[in-house]
Tab-separated table of C-alpha atoms in Angstrom:
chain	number	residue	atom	x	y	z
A	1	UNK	CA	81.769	81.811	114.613
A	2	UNK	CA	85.126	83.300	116.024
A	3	UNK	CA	84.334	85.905	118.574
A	4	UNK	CA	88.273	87.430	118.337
A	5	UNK	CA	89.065	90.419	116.474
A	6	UNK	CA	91.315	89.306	112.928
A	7	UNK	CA	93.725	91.301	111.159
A	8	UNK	CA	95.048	90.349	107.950
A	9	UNK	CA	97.117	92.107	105.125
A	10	UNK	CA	97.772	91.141	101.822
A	11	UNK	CA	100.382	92.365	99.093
A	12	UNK	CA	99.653	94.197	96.114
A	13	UNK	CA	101.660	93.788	92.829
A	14	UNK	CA	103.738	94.947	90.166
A	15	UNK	CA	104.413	93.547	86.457
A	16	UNK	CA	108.077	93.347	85.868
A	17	UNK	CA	107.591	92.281	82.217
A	18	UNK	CA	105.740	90.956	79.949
A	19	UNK	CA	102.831	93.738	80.157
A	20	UNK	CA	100.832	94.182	77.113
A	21	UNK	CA	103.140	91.042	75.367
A	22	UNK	CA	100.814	88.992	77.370
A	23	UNK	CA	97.945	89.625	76.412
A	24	UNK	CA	99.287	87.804	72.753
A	25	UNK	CA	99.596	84.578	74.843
A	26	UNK	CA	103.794	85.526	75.686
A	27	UNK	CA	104.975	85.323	79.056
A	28	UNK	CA	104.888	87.684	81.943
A	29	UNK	CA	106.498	87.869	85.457
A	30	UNK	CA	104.568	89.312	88.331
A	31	UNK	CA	105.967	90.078	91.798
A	32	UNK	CA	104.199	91.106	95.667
A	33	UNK	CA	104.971	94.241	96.337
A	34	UNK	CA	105.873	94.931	99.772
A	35	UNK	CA	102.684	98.053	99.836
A	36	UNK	CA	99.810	96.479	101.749
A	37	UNK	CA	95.896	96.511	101.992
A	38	UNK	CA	95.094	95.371	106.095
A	39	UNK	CA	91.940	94.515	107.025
A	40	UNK	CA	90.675	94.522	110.571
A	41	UNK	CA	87.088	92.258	111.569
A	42	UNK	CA	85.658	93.087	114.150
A	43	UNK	CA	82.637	90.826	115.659
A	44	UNK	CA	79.778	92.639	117.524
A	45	UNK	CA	76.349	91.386	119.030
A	46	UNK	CA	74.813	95.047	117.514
A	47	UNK	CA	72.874	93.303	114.646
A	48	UNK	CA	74.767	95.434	112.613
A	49	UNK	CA	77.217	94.437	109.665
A	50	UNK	CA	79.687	97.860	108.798
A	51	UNK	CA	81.882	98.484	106.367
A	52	UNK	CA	84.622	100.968	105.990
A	53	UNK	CA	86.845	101.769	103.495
A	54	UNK	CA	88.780	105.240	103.995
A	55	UNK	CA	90.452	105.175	101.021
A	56	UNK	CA	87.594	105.549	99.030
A	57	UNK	CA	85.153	107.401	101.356
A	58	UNK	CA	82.477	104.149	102.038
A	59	UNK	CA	81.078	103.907	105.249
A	60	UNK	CA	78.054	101.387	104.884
A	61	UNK	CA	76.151	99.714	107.748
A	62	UNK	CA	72.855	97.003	107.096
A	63	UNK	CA	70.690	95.745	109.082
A	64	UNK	CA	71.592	91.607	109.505
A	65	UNK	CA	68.293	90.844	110.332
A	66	UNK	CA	67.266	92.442	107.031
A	67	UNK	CA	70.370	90.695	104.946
A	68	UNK	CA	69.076	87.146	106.885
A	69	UNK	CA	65.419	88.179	105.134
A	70	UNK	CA	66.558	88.428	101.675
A	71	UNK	CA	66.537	85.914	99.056
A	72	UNK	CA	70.231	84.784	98.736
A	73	UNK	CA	69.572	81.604	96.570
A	74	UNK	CA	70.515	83.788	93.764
A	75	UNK	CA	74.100	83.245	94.600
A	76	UNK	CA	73.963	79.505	93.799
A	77	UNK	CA	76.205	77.303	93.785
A	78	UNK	CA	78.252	79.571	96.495
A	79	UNK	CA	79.599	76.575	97.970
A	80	UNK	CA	81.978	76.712	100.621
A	81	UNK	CA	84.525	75.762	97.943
A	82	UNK	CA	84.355	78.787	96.096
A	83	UNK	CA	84.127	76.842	92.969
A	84	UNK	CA	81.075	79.290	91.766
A	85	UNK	CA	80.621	80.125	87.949
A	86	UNK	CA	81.353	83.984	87.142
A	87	UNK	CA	78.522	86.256	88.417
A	88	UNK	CA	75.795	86.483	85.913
A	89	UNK	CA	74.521	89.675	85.351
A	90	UNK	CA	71.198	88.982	86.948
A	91	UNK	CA	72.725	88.065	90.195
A	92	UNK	CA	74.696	91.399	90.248
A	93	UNK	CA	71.821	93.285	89.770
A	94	UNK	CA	70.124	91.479	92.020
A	95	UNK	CA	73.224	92.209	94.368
A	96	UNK	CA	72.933	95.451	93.783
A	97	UNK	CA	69.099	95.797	95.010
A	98	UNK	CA	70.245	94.442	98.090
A	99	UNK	CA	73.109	96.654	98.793
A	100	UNK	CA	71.088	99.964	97.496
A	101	UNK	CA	73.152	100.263	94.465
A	102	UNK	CA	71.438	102.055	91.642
A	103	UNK	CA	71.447	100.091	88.543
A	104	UNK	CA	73.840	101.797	86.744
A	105	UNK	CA	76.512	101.967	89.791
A	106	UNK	CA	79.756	100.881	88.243
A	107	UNK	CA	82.013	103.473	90.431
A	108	UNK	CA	84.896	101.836	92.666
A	109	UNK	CA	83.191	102.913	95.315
A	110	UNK	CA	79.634	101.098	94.441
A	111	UNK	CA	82.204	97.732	92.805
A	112	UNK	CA	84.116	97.366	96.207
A	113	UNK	CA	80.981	97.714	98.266
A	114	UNK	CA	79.579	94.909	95.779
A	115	UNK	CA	82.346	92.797	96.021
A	116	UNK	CA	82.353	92.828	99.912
A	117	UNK	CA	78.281	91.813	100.105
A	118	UNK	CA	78.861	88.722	97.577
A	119	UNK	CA	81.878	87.616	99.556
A	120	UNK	CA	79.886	88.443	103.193
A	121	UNK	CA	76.514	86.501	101.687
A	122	UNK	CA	78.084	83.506	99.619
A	123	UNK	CA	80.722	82.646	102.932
A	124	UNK	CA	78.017	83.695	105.882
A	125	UNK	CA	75.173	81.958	104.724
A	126	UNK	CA	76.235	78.922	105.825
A	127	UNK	CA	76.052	80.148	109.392
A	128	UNK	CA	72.725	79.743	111.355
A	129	UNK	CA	72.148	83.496	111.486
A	130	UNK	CA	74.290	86.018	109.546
A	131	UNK	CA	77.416	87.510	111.674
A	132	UNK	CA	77.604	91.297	112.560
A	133	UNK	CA	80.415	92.167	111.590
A	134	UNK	CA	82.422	95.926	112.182
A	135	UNK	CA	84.855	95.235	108.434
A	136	UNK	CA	87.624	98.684	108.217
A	137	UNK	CA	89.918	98.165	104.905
A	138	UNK	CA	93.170	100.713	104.596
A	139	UNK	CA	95.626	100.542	101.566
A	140	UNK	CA	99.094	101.700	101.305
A	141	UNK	CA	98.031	101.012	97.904
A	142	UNK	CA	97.041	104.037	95.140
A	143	UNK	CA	93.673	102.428	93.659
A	144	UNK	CA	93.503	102.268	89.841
A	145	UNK	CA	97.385	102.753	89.166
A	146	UNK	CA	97.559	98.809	88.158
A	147	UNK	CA	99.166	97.696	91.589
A	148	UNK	CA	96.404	94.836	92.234
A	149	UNK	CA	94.351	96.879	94.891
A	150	UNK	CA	91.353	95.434	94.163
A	151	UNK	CA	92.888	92.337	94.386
A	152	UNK	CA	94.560	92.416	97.881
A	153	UNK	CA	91.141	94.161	98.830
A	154	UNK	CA	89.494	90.540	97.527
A	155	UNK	CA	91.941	88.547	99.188
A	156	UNK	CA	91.756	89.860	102.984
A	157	UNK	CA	87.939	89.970	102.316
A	158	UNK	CA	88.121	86.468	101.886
A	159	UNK	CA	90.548	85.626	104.245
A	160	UNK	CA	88.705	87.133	107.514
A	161	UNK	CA	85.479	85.764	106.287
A	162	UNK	CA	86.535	82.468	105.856
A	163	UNK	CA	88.550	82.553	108.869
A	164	UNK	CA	86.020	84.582	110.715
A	165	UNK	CA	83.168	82.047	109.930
A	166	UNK	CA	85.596	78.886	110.694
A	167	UNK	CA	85.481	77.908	106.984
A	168	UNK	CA	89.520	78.129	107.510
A	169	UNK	CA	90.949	77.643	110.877
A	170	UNK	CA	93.274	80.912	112.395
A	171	UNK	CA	97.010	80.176	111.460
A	172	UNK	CA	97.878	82.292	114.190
A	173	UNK	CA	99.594	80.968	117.418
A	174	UNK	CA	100.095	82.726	120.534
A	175	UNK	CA	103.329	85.424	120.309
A	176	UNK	CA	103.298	85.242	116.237
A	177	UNK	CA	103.184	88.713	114.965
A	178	UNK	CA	102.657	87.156	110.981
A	179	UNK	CA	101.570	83.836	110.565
A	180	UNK	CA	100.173	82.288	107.081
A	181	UNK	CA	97.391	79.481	106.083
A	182	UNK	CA	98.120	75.885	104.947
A	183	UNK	CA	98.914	75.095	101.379
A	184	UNK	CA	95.161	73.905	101.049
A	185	UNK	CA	93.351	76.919	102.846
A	186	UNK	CA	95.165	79.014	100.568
A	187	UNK	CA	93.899	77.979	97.539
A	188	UNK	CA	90.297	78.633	99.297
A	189	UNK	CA	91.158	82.119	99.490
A	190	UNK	CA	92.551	82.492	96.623
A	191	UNK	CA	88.889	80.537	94.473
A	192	UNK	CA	86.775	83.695	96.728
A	193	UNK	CA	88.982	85.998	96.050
A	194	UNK	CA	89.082	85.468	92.372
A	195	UNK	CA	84.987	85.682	92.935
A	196	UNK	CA	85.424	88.642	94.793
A	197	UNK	CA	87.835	90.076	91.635
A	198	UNK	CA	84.797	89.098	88.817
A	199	UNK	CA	82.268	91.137	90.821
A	200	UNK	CA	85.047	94.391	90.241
A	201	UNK	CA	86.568	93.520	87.185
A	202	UNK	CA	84.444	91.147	85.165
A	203	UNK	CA	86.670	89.093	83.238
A	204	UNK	CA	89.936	89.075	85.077
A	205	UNK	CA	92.762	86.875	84.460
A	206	UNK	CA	93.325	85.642	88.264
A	207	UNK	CA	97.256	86.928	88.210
A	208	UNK	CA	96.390	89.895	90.966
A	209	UNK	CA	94.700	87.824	93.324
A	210	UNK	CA	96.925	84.794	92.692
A	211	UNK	CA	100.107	86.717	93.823
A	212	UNK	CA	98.470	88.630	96.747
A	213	UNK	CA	97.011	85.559	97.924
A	214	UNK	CA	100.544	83.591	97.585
A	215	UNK	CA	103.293	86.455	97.474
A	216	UNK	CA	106.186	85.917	95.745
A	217	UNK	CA	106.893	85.965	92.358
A	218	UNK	CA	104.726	84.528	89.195
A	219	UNK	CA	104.735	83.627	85.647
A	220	UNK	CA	101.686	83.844	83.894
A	221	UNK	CA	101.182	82.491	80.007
A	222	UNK	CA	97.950	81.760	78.318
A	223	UNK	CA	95.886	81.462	81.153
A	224	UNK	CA	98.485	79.230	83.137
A	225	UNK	CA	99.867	80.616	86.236
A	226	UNK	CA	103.037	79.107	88.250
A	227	UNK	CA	105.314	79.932	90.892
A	228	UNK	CA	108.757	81.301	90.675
A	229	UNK	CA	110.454	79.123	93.243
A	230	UNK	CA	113.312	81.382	94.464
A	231	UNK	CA	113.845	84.882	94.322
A	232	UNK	CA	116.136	87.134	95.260
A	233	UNK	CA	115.863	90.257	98.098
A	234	UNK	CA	115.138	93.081	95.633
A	235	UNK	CA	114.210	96.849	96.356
A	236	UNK	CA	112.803	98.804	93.694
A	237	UNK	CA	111.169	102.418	93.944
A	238	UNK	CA	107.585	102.784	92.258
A	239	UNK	CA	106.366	105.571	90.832
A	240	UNK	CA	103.236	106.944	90.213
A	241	UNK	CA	102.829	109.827	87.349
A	242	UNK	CA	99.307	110.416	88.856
A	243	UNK	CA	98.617	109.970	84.888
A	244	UNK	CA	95.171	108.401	83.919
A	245	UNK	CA	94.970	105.785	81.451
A	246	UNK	CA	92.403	103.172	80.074
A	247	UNK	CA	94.059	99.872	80.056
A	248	UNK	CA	91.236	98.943	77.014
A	249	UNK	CA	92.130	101.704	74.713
A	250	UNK	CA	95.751	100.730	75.505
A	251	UNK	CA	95.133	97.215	74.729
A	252	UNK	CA	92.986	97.531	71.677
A	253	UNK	CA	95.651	100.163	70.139
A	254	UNK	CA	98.343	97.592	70.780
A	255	UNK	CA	96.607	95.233	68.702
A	256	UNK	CA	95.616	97.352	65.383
A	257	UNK	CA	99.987	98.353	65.798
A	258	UNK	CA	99.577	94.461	65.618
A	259	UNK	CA	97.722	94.367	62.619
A	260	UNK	CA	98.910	97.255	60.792
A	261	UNK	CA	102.347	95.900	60.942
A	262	UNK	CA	102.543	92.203	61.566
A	263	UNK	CA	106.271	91.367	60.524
A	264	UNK	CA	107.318	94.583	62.581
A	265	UNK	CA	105.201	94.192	65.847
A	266	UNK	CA	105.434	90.298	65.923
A	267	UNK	CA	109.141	89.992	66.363
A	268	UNK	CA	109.039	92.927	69.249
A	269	UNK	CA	106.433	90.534	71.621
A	270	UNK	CA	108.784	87.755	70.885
A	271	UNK	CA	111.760	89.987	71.958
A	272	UNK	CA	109.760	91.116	75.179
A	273	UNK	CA	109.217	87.163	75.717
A	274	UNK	CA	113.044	86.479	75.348
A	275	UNK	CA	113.403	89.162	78.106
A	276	UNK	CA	110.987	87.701	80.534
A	277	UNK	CA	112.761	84.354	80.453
A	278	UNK	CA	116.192	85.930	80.711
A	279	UNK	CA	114.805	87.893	83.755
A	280	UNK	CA	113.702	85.067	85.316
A	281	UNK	CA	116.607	82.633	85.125
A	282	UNK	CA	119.038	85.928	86.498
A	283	UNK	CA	116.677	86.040	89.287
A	284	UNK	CA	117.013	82.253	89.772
A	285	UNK	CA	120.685	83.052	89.489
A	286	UNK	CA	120.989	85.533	92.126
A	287	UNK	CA	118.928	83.751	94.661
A	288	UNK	CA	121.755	81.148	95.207
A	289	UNK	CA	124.446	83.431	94.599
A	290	UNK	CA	124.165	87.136	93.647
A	291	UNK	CA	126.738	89.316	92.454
A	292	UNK	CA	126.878	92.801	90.828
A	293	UNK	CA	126.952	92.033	87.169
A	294	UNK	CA	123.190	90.742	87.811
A	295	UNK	CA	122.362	94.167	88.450
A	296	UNK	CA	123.986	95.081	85.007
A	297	UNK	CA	121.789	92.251	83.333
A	298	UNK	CA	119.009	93.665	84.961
A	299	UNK	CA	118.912	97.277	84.040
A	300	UNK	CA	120.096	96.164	80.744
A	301	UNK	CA	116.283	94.186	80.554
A	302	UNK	CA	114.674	97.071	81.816
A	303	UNK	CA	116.124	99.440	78.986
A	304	UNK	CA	115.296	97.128	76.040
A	305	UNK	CA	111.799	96.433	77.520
A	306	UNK	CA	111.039	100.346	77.827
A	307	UNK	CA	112.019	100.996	74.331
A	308	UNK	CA	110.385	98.180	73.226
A	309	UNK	CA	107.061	99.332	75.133
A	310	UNK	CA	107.495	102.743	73.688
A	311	UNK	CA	107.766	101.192	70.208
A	312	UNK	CA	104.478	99.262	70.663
A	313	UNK	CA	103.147	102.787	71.501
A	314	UNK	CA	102.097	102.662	75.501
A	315	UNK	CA	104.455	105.139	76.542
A	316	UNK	CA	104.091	108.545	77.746
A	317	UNK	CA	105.718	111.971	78.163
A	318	UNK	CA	105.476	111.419	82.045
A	319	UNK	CA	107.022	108.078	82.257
A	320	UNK	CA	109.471	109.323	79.407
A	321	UNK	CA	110.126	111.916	82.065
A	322	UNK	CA	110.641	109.385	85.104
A	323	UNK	CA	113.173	107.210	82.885
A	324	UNK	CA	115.466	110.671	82.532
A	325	UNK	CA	115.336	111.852	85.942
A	326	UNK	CA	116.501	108.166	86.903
A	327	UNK	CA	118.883	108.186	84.535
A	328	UNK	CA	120.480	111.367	85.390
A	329	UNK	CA	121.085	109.404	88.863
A	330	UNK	CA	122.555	106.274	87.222
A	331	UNK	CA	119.654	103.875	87.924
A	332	UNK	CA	117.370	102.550	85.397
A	333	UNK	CA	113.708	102.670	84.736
A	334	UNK	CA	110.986	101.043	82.895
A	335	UNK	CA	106.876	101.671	82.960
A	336	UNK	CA	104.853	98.939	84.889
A	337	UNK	CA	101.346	97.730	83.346
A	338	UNK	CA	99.514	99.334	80.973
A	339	UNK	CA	101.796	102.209	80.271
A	340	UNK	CA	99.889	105.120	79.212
A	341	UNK	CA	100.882	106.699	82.399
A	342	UNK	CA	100.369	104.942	85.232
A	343	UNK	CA	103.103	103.304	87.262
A	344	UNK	CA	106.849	102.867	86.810
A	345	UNK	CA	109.411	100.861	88.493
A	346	UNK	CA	113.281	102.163	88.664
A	347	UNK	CA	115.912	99.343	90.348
A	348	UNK	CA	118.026	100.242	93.314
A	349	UNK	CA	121.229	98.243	93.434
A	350	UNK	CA	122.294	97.720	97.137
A	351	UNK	CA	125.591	99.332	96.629
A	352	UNK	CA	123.462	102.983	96.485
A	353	UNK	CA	124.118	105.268	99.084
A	354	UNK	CA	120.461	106.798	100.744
A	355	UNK	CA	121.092	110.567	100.006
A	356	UNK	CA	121.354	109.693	96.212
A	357	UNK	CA	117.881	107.722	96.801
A	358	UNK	CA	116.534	110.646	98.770
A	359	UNK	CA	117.671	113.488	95.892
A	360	UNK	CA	116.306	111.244	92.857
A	361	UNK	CA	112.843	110.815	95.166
A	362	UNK	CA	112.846	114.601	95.270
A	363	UNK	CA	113.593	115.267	91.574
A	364	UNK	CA	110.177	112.900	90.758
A	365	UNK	CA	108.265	115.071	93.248
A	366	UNK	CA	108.886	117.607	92.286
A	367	UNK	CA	107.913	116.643	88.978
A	368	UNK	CA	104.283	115.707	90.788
A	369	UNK	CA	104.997	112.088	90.970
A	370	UNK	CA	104.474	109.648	94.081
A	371	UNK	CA	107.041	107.674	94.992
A	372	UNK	CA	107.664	104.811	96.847
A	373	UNK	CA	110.761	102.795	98.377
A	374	UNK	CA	109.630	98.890	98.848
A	375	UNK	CA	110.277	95.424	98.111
A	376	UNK	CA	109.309	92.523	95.626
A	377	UNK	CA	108.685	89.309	96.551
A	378	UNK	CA	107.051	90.070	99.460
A	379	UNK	CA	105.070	87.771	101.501
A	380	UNK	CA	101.456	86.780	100.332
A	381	UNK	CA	97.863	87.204	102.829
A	382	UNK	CA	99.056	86.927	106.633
A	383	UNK	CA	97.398	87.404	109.839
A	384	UNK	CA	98.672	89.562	112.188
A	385	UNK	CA	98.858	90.043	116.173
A	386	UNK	CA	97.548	93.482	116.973
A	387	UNK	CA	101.213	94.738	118.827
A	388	UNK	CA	102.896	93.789	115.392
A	389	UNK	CA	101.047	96.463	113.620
A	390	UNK	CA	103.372	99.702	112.899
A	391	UNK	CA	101.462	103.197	114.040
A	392	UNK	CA	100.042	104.808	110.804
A	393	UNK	CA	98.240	101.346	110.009
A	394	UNK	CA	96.731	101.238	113.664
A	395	UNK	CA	95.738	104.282	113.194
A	396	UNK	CA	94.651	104.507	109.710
A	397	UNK	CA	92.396	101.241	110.963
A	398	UNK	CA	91.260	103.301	113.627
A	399	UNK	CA	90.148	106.277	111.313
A	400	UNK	CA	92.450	108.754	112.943
């Protein structure tokens, strides 16, 4: 058991098309976003395990002594591969005795504090005596706005547990500030993580945790998820309309549009396909040699897309809003995930000048929208020296 403090961040992420298209087995393109979720793990001799996630309000401490008493076979086959069958609902109710969770807890709050005791139980156990642990998780992430929070919050569980408990040795040499895992202890992280995702989500489809666990870009069709080898330095500004959704109703609406009007609806997911592919190959493009009229394709992409979203009926008044204001600027905007609401993502070409940046971010406040500046592609879960850390995360970590 590693007796050093670990930090770790991971990315969240952003869908740059092919929402809703893929749930009809088209293609879509997922990129790390450069907001973070860092974890810090503490070790402590207190007999204590604590968790803390200001985000969401939890502060939970158990007893290890009492954790080491309870019946854990439950979570069979938690082998140190992570290679476990999806949760059955026995064991999470089982889980959920242990952790003090009513029955009928389904809450973030209760879900996250689930997913952290079935990652802590399944990796731990194979330690002579359960670790105490002192776990605080911050986001620069909004949770439920689509961005993969849960996700990240999966993957830097994982990785400081499985680092923590010498499952996975620490990447980190003396003087890094960032350093990342091997090939092979990534896809460890990635097989708890996913874990650590079915205890939140259920049935997910692995993309979240896959990029925050890798970084990068991804395409995703039909269950098959691969790499996007090259990718160019992009900044984009995210929005959040602060609108609630349900990514079901969404979903299920999408699909009776579907079956109300096949020969109509049909043709626009194959259109929303064709853009995906273009998309990618212009990203290919400008990673070995960009030049303006990229851009051009780009927010040419993003236009059809949006329309095409709005004509599948997953738009909104609020992200019809967002598109205008960004428009009115010159730059181009298109919802991200389920629509609804939600999140939207607006290109910034590097030839704009800050003020115009600063008076669009301004318009979309004032419209009582969040908005962030940031980056795709962004690198996947990475350990961190302490002195690398900027000020509001130290802080934030620190519960100041």
């Amino acid at each position: 058991m590693l007796s050093e403090v670990l930090l770790v961040s991971a990315p969240g992420k952003v869908i740059l098309h092919g929402e809703h298209a893929v749930v009809h087995g088209k293609i879509a393109l997922a990129v790390a976003l450069n907001l973070r979720t860092f974890l810090r793990l503490q070790p402590h001799s207190n007999g204590k395990m604590c968790l803390n996630l200001p985000n969401i309000g939890v502060k939970r401490a158990w007893d290890v002594a009492r954790l080491q008493l309870q019946d854990t076979s439950f979570l069979e086959p938690g082998n140190a591969t992570g290679d476990a069958a999806a949760p059955t609902s026995e064991q999470v109710e089982k889980l959920k005795e242990v952790a003090g969770i009513p029955k009928d807890g389904a809450d973030p709050e209760c879900l996250a504090v689930l997913a952290f005791l079935y990652l802590y139980l399944s990796i731990c156990r194979k330690q002579r005596t359960l670790p105490s642990l002192d776990i605080t998780v911050w986001s620069e992430l909004p949770t439920g706005a689509g961005l993969g929070s849960s996700a990240a919050y999966s993957v830097c569980l994982a990785a400081a547990l499985l680092t923590a408990c010498e499952a996975i040795p620490n990447p980190q040499n003396n003087g890094e500030s960032a350093s990342r895992w091997t090939m092979e202890d990534l896809e460890l992280i990635n097989k708890w993580a996913f874990q650590g995702e079915r205890m939140i989500h259920g049935n997910p489809s692995g993309v979240d945790n896959t990029i925050s666990t890798w970084g990068g870009a991804l395409r995703y069709q039909q269950g098959k998820i691969s790499s996007i080898k090259r990718l160019p330095a992009l900044k984009i500004l995210l929005t959040n309309t602060k609108v609630p959704r349900s990514t079901k109703a969404l979903v299920a609406s999408v699909r009776s549009r579907l079956l109300k009007f096949p020969e109509i609806v049909a043709p626009l997911l194959t259109s929303i396909n064709a853009i995906s592919l273009e998309c990618e190959r212009t990203l290919e493009e400008m990673a070995s040699a960009p030049a303006p009229e990229h851009y051009l394709v780009l927010e040419e992409l993003i236009d059809i897309n949006q329309h095409h979203l709005n004509a599948l009926g997953v738009g909104h008044a609020s992200l019809d809003q967002l598109c205008q204001v960004t428009m009115a600027h010159g730059l181009h905007s298109k919802l991200t995930g389920a629509g609804g609401g939600g999140c939207g993502i607006t290109l910034l070409r590097p030839d704009l000048e800050q003020p115009k940046v600063e008076a669009m971010k301004q318009a979309l406040t004032s419209c009582g929208f969040d908005c962030w500046e940031t980056r795709i592609g962004a690198p996947g879960i990475s350990i961190h020296s302490a002195a690398s850390l900027d000020t509001q995360v130290q802080r934030a970590l620190d519960g100041l």
